[in-house]
PDB file of C-alpha atoms in Angstrom:
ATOM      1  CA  UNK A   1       6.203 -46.852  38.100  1.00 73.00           C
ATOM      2  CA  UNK A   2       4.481 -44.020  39.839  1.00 73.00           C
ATOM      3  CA  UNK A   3       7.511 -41.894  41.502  1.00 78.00           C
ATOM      4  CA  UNK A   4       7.671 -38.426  43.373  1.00 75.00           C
ATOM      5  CA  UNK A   5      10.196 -36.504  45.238  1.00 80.00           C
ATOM      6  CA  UNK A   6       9.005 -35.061  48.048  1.00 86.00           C
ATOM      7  CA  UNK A   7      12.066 -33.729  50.143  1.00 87.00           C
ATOM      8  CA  UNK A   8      15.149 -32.004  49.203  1.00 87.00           C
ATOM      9  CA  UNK A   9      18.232 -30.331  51.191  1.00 90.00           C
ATOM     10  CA  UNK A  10      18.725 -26.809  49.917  1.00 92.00           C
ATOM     11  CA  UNK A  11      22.135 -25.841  51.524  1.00 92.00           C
ATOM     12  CA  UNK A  12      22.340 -22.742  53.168  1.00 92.00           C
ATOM     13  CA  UNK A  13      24.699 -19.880  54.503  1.00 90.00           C
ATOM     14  CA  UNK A  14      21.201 -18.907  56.028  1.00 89.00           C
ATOM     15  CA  UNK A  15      18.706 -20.970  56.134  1.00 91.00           C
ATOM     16  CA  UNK A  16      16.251 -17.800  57.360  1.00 91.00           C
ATOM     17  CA  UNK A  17      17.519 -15.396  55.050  1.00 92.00           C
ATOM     18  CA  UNK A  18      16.418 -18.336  52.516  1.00 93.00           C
ATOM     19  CA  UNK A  19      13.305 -18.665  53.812  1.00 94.00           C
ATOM     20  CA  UNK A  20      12.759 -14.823  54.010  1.00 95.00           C
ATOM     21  CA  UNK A  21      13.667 -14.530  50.248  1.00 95.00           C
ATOM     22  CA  UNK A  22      11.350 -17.849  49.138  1.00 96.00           C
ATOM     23  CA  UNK A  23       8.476 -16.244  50.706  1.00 96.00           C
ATOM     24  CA  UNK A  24       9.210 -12.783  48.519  1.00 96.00           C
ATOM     25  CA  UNK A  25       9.868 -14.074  45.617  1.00 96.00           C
ATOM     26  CA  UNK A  26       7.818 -17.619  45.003  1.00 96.00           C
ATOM     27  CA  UNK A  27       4.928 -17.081  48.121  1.00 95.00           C
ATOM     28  CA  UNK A  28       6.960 -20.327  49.917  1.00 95.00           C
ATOM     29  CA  UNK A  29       5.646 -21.394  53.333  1.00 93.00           C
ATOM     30  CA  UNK A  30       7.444 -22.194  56.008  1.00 92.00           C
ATOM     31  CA  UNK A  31       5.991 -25.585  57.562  1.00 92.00           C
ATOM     32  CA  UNK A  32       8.603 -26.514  60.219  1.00 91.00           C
ATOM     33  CA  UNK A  33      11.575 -24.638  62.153  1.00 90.00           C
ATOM     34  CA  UNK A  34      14.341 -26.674  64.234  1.00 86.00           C
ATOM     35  CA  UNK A  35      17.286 -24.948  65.190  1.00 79.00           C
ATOM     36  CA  UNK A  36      18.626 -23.141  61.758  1.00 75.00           C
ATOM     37  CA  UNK A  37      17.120 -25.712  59.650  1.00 89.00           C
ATOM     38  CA  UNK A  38      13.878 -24.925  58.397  1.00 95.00           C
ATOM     39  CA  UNK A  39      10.926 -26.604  55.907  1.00 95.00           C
ATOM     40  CA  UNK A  40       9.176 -24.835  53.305  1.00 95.00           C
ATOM     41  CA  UNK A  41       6.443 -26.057  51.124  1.00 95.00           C
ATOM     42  CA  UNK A  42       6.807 -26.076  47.492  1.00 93.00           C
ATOM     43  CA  UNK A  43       3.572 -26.980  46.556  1.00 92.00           C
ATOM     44  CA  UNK A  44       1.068 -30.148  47.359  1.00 91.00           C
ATOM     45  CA  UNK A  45       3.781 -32.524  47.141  1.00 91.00           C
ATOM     46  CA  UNK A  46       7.408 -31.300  47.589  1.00 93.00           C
ATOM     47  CA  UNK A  47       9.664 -29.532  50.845  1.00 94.00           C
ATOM     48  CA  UNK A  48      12.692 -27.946  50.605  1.00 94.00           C
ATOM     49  CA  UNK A  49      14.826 -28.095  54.086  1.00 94.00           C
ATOM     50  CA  UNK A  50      16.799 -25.691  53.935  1.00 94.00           C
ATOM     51  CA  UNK A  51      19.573 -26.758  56.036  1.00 92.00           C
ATOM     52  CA  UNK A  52      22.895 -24.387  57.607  1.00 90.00           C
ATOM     53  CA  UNK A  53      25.821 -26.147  56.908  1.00 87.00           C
ATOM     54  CA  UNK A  54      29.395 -25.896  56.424  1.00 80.00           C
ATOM     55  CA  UNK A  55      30.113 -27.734  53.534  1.00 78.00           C
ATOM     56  CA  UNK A  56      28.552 -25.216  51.097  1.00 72.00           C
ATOM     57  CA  UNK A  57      27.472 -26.330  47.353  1.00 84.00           C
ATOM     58  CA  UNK A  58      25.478 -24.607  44.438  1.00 87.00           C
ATOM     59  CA  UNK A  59      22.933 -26.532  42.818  1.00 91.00           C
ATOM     60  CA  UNK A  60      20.559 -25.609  39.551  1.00 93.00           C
ATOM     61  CA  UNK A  61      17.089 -25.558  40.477  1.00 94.00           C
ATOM     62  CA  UNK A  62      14.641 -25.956  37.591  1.00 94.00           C
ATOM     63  CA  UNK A  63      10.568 -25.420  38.016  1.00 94.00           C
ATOM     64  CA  UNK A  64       7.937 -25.189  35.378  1.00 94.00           C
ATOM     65  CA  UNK A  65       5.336 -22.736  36.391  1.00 95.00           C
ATOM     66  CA  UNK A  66       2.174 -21.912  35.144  1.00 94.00           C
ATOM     67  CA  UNK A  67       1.919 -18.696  33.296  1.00 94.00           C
ATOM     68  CA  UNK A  68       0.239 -16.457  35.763  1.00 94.00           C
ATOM     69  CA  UNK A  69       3.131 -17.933  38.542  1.00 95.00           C
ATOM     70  CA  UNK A  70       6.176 -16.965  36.066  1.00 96.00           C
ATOM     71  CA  UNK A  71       4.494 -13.866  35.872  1.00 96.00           C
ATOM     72  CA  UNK A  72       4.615 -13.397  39.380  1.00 96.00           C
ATOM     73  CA  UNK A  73       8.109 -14.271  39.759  1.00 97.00           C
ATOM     74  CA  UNK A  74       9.316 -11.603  37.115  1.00 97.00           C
ATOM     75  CA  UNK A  75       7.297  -9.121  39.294  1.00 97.00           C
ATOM     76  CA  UNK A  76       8.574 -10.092  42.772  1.00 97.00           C
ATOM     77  CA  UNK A  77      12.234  -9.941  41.022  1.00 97.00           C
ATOM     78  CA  UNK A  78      12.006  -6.623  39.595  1.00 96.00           C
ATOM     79  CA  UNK A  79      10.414  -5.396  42.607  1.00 96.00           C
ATOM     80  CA  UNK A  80      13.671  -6.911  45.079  1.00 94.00           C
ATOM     81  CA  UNK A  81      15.512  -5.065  42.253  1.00 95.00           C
ATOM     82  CA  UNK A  82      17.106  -8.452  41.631  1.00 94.00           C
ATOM     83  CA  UNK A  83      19.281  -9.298  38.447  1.00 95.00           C
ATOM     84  CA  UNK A  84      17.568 -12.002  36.458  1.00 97.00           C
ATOM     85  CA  UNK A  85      18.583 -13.193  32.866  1.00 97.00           C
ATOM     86  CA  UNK A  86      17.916 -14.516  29.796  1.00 96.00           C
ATOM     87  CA  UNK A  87      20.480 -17.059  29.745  1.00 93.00           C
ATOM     88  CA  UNK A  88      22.584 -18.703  32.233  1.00 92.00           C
ATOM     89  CA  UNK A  89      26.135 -17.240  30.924  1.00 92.00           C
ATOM     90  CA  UNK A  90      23.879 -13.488  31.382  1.00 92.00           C
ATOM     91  CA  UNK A  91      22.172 -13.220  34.629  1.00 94.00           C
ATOM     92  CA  UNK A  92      21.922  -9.604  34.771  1.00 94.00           C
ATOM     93  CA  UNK A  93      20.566  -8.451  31.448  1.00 94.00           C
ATOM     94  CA  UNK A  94      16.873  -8.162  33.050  1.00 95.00           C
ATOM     95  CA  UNK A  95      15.448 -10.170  29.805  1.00 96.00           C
ATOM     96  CA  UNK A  96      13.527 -13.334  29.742  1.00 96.00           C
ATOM     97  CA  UNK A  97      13.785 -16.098  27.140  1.00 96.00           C
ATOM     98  CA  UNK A  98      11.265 -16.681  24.413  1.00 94.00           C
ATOM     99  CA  UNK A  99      10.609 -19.619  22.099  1.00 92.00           C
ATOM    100  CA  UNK A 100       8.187 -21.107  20.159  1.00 92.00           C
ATOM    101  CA  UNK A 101       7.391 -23.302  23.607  1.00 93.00           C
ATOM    102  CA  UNK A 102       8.721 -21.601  26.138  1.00 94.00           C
ATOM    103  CA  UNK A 103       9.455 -18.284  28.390  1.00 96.00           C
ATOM    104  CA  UNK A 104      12.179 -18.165  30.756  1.00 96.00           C
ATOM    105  CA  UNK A 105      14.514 -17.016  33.409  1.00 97.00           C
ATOM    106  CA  UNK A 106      17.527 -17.659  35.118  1.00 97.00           C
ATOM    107  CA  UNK A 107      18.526 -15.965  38.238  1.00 97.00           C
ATOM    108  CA  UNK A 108      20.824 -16.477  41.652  1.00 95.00           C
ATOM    109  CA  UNK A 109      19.078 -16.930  44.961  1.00 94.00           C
ATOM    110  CA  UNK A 110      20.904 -15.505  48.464  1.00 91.00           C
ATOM    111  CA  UNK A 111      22.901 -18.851  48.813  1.00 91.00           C
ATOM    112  CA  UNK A 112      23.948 -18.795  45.394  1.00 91.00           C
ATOM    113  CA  UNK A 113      21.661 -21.170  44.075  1.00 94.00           C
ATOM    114  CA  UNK A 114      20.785 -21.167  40.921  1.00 95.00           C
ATOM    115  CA  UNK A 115      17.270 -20.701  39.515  1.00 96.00           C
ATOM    116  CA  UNK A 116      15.687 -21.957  36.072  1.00 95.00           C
ATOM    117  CA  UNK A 117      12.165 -21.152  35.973  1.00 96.00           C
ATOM    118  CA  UNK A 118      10.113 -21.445  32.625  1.00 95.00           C
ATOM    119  CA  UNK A 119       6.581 -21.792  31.538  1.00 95.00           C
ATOM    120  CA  UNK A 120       5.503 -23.518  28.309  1.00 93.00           C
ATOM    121  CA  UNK A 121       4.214 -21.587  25.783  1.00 85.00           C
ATOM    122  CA  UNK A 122       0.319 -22.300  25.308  1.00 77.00           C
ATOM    123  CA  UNK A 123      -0.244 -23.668  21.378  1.00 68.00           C
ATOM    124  CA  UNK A 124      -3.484 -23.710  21.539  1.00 62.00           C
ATOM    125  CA  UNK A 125      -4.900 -22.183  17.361  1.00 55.00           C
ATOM    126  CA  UNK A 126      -6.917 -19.414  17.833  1.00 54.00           C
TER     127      UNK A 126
END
């Protein structure tokens, strides 16, 4: 079975303030504006819609990134000056997680969401 998401409802406080900090941060497009809800492109096959509301809930995002993108999402953090952690119990200890098969990072977006980003560890013997 050959399944992909391709749309998901990011609620928002502020769905521009969202969109403002997406763009920062990840490079995020905006494709679509109606009203305060708005549509940003992940990549080839995925939206967020990030969508004002009063009935206000966190979620966890997790995205594996290439190693060049994580490395431009540590840069685009430190440069907002934003806390980012090792750890989701430490968001503000500015470190990023290392393994044998993996970097990453944990960190809150505007709306409180939060972020899991990570990038496998390349294995390849030199």
């Amino acid at each position: 079975m050959n399944i992909n998401l391709v749309h998901f409802i990011v609620p928002c406080i502020d769905s521009i303030v969202a969109r403002n900090f997406y763009k920062r941060i990840f490079g995020f497009k905006c494709v679509k504006k109606e009203k305060n809800n708005i549509t940003i492109k992940i990549n080839e096959k995925m939206e967020f819609k990030l969508e004002n509301t009063q009935e206000y809930i966190n979620n966890h995002y997790i995205f594996e990134v290439d190693q060049n993108f994580f490395d431009t999402i540590i840069m685009n953090l430190k440069k907002e000056e934003m806390y980012f952690g090792d750890n989701i119990n430490n968001l503000e200890n500015k470190k990023i997680k290392k393994t044998s098969t993996k970097s990453e990072v944990f960190f809150i977006d505007p709306n409180s969401h939060l972020f899991q980003i990570f990038t496998k560890v390349s294995t390849n013997p030199q």
